PDB file of C-alpha atoms and ligand atoms in Angstrom:
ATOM      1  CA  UNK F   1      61.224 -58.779  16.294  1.00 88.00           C
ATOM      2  CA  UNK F   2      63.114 -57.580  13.050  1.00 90.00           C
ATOM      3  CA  UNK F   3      63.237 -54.125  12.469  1.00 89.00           C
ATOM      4  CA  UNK F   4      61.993 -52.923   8.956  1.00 86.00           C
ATOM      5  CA  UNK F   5      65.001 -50.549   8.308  1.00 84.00           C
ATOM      6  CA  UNK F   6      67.043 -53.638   8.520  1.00 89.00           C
ATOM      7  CA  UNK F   7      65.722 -55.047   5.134  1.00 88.00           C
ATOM      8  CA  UNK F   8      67.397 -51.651   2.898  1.00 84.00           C
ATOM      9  CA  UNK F   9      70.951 -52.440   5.319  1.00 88.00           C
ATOM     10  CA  UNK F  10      70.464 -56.430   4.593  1.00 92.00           C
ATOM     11  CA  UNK F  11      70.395 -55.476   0.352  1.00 90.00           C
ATOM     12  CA  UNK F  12      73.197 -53.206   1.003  1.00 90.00           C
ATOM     13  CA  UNK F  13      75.389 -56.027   2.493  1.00 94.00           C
ATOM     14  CA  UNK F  14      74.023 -58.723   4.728  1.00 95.00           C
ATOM     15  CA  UNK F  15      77.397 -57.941   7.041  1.00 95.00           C
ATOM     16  CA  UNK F  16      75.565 -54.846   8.455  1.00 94.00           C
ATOM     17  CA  UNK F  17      72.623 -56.709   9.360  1.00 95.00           C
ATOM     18  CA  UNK F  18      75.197 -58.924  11.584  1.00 95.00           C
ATOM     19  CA  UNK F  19      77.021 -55.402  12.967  1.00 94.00           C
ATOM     20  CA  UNK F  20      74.205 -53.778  13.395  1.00 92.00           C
ATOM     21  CA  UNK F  21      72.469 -56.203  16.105  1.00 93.00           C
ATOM     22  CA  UNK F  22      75.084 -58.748  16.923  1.00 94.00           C
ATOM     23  CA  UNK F  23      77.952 -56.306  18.024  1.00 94.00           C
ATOM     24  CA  UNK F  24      78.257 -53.432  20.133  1.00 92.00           C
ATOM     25  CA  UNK F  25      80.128 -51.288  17.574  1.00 90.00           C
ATOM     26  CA  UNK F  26      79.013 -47.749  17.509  1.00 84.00           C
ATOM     27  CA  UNK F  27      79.999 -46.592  13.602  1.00 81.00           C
ATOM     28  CA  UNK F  28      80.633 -43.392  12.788  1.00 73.00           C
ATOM     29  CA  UNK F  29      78.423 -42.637   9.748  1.00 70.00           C
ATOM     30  CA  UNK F  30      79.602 -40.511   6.407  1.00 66.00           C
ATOM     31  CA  UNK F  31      78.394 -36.976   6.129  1.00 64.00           C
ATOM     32  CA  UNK F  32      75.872 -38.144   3.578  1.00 65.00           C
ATOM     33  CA  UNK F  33      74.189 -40.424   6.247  1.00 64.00           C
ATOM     34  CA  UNK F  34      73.395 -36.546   7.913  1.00 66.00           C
ATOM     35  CA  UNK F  35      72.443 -34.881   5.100  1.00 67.00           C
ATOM     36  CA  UNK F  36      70.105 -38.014   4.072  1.00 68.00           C
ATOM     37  CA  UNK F  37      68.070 -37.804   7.446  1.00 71.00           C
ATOM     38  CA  UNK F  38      67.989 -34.115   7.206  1.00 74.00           C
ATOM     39  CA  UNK F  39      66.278 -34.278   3.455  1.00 71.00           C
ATOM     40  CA  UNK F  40      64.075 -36.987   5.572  1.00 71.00           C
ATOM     41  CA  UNK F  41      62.905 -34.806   7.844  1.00 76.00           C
ATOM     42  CA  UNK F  42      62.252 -31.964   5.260  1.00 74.00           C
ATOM     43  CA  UNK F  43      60.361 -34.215   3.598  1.00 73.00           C
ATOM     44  CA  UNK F  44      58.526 -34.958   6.127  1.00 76.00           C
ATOM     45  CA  UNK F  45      57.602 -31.944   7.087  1.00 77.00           C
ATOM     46  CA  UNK F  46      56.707 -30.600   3.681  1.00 76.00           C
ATOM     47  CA  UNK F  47      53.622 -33.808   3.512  1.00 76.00           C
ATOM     48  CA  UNK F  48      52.056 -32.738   6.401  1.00 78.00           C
ATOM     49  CA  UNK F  49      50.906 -29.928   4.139  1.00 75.00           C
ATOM     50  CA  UNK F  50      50.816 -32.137   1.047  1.00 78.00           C
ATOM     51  CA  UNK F  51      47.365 -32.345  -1.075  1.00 79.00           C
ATOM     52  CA  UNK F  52      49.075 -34.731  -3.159  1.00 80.00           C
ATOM     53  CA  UNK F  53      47.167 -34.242  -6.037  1.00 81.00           C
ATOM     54  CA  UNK F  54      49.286 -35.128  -8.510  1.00 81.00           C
ATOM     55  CA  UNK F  55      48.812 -38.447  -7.238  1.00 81.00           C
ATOM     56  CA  UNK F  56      45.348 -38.478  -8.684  1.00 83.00           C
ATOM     57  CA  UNK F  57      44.043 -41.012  -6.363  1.00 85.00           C
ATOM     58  CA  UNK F  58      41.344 -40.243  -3.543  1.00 86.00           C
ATOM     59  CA  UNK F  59      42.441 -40.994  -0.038  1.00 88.00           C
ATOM     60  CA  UNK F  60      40.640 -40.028   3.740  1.00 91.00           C
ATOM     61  CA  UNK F  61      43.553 -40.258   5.845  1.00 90.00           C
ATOM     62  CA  UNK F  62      47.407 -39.691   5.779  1.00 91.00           C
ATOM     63  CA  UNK F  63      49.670 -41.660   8.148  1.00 90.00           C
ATOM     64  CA  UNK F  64      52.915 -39.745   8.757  1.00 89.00           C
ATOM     65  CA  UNK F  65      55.557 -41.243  10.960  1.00 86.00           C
ATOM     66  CA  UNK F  66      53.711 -44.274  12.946  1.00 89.00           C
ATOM     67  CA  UNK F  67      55.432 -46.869  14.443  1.00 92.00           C
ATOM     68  CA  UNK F  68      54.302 -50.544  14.137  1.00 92.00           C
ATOM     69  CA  UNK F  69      54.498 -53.949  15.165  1.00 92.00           C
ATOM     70  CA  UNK F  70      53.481 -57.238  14.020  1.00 92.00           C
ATOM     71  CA  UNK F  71      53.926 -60.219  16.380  1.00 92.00           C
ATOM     72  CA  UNK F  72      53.322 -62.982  13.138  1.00 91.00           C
ATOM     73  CA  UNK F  73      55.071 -61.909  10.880  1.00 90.00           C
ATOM     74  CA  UNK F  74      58.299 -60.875  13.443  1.00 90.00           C
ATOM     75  CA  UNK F  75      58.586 -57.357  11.687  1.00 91.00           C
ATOM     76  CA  UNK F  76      58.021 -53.551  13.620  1.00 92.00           C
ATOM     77  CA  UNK F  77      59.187 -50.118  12.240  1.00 88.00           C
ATOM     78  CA  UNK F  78      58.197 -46.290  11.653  1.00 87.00           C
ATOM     79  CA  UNK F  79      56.037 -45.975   8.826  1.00 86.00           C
ATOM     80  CA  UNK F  80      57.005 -42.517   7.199  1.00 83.00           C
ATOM     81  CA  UNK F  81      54.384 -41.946   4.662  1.00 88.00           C
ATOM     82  CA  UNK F  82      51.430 -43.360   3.613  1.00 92.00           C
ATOM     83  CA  UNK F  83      47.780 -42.800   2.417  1.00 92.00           C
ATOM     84  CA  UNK F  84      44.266 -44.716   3.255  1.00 93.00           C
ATOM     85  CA  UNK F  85      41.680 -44.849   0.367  1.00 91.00           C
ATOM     86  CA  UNK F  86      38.643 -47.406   1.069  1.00 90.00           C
ATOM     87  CA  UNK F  87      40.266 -50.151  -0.693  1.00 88.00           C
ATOM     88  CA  UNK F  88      44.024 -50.093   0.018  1.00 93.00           C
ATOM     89  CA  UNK F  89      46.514 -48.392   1.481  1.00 94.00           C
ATOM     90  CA  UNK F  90      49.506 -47.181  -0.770  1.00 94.00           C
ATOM     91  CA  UNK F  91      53.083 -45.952   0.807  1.00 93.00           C
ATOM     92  CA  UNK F  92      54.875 -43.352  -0.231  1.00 90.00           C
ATOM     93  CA  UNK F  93      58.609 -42.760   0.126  1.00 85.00           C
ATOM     94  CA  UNK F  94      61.094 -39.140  -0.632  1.00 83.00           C
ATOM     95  CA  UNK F  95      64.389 -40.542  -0.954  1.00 78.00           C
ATOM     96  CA  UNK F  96      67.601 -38.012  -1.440  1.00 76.00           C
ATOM     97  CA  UNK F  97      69.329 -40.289  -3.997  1.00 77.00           C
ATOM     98  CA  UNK F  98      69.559 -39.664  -7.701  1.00 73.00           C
ATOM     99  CA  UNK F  99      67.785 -42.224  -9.883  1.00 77.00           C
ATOM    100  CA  UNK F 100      66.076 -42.657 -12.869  1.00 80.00           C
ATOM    101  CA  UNK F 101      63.851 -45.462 -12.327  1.00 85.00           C
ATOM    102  CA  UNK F 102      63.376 -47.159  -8.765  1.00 87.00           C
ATOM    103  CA  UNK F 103      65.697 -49.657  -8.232  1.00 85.00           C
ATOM    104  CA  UNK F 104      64.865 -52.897  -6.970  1.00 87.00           C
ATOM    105  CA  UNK F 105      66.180 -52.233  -3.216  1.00 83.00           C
ATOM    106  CA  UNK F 106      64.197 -48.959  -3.078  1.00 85.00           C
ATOM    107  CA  UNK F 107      60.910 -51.178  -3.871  1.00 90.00           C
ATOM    108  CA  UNK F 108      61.568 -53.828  -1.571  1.00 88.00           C
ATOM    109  CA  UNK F 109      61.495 -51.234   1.186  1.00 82.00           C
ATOM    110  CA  UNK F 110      58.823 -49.808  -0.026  1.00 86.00           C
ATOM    111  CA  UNK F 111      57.160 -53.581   0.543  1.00 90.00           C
ATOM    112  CA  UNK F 112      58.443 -53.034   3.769  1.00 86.00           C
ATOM    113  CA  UNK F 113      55.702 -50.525   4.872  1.00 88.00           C
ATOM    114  CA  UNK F 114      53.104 -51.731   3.163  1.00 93.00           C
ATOM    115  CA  UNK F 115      53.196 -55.244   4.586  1.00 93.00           C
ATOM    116  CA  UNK F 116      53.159 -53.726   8.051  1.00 92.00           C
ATOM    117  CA  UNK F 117      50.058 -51.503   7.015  1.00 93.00           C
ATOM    118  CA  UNK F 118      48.465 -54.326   5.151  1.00 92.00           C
ATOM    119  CA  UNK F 119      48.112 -56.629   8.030  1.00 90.00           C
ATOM    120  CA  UNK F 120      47.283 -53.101  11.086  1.00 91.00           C
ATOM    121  CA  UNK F 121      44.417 -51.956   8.725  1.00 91.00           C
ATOM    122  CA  UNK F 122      42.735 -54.941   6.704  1.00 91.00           C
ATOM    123  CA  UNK F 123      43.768 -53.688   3.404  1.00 92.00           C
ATOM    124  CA  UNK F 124      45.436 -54.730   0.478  1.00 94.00           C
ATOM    125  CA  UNK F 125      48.714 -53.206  -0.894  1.00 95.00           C
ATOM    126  CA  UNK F 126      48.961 -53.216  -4.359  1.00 94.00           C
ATOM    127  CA  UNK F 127      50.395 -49.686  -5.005  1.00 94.00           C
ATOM    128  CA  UNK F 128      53.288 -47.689  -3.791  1.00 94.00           C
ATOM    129  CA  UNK F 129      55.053 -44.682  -4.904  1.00 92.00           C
ATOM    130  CA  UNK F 130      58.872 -43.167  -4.723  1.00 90.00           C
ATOM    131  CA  UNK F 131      60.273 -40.228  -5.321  1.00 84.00           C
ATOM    132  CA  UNK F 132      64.123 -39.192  -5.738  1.00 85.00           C
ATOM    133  CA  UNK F 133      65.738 -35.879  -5.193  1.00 77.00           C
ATOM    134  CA  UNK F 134      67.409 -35.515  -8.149  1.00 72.00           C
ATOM    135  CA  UNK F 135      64.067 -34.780 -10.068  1.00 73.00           C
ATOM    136  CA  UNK F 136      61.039 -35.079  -7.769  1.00 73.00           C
ATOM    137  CA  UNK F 137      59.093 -37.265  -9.938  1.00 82.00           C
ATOM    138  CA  UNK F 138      56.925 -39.845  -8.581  1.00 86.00           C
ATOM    139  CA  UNK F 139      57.379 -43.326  -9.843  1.00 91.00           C
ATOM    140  CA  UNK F 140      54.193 -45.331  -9.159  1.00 92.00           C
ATOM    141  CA  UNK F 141      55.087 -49.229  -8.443  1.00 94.00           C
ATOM    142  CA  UNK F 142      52.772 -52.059  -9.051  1.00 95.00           C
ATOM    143  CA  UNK F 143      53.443 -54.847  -6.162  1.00 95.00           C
ATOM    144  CA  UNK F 144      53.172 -57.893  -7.580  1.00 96.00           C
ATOM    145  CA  UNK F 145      53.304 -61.329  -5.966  1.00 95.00           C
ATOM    146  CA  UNK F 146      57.312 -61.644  -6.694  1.00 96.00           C
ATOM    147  CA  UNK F 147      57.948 -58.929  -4.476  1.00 95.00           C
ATOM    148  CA  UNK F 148      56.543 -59.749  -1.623  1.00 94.00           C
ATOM    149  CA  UNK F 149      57.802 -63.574  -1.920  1.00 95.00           C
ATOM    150  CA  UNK F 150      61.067 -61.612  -2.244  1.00 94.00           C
ATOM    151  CA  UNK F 151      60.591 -59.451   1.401  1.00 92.00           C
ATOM    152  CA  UNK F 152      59.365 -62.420   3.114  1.00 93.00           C
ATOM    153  CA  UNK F 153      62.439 -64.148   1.608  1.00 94.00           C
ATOM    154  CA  UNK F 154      64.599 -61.066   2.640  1.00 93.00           C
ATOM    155  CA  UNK F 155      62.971 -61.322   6.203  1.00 92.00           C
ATOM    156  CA  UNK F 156      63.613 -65.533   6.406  1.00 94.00           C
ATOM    157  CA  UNK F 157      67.744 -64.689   5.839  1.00 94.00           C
ATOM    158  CA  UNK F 158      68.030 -61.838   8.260  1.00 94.00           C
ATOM    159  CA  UNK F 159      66.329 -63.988  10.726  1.00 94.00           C
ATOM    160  CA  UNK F 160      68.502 -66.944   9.870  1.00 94.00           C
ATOM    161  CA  UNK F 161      71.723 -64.507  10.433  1.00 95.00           C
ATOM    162  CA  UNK F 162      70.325 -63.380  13.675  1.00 93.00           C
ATOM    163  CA  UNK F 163      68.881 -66.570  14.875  1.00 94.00           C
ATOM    164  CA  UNK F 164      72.354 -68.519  14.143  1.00 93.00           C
ATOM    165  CA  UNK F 165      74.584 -65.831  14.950  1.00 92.00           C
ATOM    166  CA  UNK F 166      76.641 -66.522  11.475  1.00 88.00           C
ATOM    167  CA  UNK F 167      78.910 -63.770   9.942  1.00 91.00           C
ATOM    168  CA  UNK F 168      77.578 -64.098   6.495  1.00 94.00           C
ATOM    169  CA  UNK F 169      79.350 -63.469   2.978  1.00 92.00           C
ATOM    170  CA  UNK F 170      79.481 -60.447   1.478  1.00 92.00           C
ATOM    171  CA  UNK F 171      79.384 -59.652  -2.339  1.00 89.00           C
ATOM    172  CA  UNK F 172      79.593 -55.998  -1.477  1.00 91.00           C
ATOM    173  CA  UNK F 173      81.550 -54.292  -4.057  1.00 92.00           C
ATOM    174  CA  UNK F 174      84.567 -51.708  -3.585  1.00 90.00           C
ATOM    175  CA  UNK F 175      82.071 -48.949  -4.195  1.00 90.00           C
ATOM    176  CA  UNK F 176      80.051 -50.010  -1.401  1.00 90.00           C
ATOM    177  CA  UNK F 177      82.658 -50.745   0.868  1.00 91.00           C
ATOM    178  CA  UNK F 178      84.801 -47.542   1.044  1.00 88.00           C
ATOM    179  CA  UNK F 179      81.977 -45.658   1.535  1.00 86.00           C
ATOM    180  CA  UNK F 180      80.804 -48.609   4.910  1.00 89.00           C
ATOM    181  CA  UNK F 181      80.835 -47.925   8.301  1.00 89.00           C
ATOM    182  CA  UNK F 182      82.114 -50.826   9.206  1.00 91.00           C
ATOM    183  CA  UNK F 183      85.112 -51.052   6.596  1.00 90.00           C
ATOM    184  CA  UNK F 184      87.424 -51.078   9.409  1.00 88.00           C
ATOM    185  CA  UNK F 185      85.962 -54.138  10.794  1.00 89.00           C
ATOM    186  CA  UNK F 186      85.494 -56.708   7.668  1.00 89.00           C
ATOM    187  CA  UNK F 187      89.364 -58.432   7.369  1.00 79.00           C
ATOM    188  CA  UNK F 188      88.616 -59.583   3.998  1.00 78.00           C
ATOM    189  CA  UNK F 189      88.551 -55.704   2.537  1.00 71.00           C
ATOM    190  CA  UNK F 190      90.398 -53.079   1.248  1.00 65.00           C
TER     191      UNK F 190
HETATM  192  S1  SF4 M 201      82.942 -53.120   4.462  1.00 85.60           S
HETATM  193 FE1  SF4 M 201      81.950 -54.033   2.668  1.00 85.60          FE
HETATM  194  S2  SF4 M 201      81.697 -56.208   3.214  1.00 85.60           S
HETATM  195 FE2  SF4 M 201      82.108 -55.097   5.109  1.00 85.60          FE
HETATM  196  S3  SF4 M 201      80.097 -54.624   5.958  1.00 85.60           S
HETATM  197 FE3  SF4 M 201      80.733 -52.878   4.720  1.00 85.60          FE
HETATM  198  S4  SF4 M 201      79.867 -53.205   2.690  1.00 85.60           S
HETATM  199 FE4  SF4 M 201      79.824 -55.142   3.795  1.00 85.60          FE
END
């Protein structure tokens, strides 16, 4: 079954997808891999308190860190945030990166939860919302067909990569790659 998490690593570089679960190489992560799971779990314990009424959307029930699976689809992961209304259910994600708009690799992993949640509670996910650190505000996101053709896509390569065992190609810019875990392990780098 393909972890959810792996779909943010796969836009990243597909590369860490293969690292990740086709080698036993323990990386030693950056200092802002720390501080980004510390602002995770300050978020998360700041919505357990959350009314979210700026929101302005009625909901009965908040799911907060729930792990799921889903045997058809081939997909499982820890849902961090979400809410339940009677007619969908609508994800909500706190990331510690500065952005002006969501970009399209935040989205996608925002499609991430709500595909999962879709399919465990017999709703429909047409909504999601983000939020970066650098100003708090929350971007509402309108899921449209395209994006989910895109995760299932995004799901159909990792598999293939896993399935087939193939060290894929990487368009992974310096950028990314001096600040990789696994720099010292791609030949073909800097
Ligand atoms: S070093 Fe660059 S190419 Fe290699 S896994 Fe990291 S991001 Fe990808």
């Amino acid at each position: 079954m393909i972890p959810i998490n792996l779909i943010r690593q796969y836009h990243f570089c597909p590369r860490i997808v293969y690292f990740q679960e086709l080698t036993n190489i323990k990386p030693i992560y950056p200092r802002h891999v720390n501080f980004g799971i510390d602002y995770h779990r300050y978020q998360e314990k700041l919505s357990k308190n959350r009314k979210f009424k700026k929101l302005n959307i009625e909901f009965y029930e908040v799911i907060l860190d729930k792990y799921l699976e889903n045997e058809t689809l081939n997909i499982c992961g820890k849902i961090d945030l979400a809410l339940v209304n009677k007619d969908e259910i609508i994800p909500i994600e706190f990331k510690d990166t500065g952005s002006k708009k969501p970009n399209y690799a935040h989205i996608l992993q925002l499609c991430r939860y709500g595909v999962l949640l879709e399919n465990h509670y017999s709703k429909s996910f047409k909504t999601a919302f983000i939020s970066y650190s650098n100003n708090l505000k929350l971007h509402k996101i309108n899921i449209t067909p395209k994006i989910k053709d895109d995760f299932f896509d995004t799901i159909k390569k990792i598999e293939k990569i896993l399935e087939n065992d193939i060290f894929p190609n990487s368009s992974a810019n310096e950028a990314k790659c001096t600040q990789c875990e696994y720099l010292n392990y791609c030949d073909d780098r800097i």
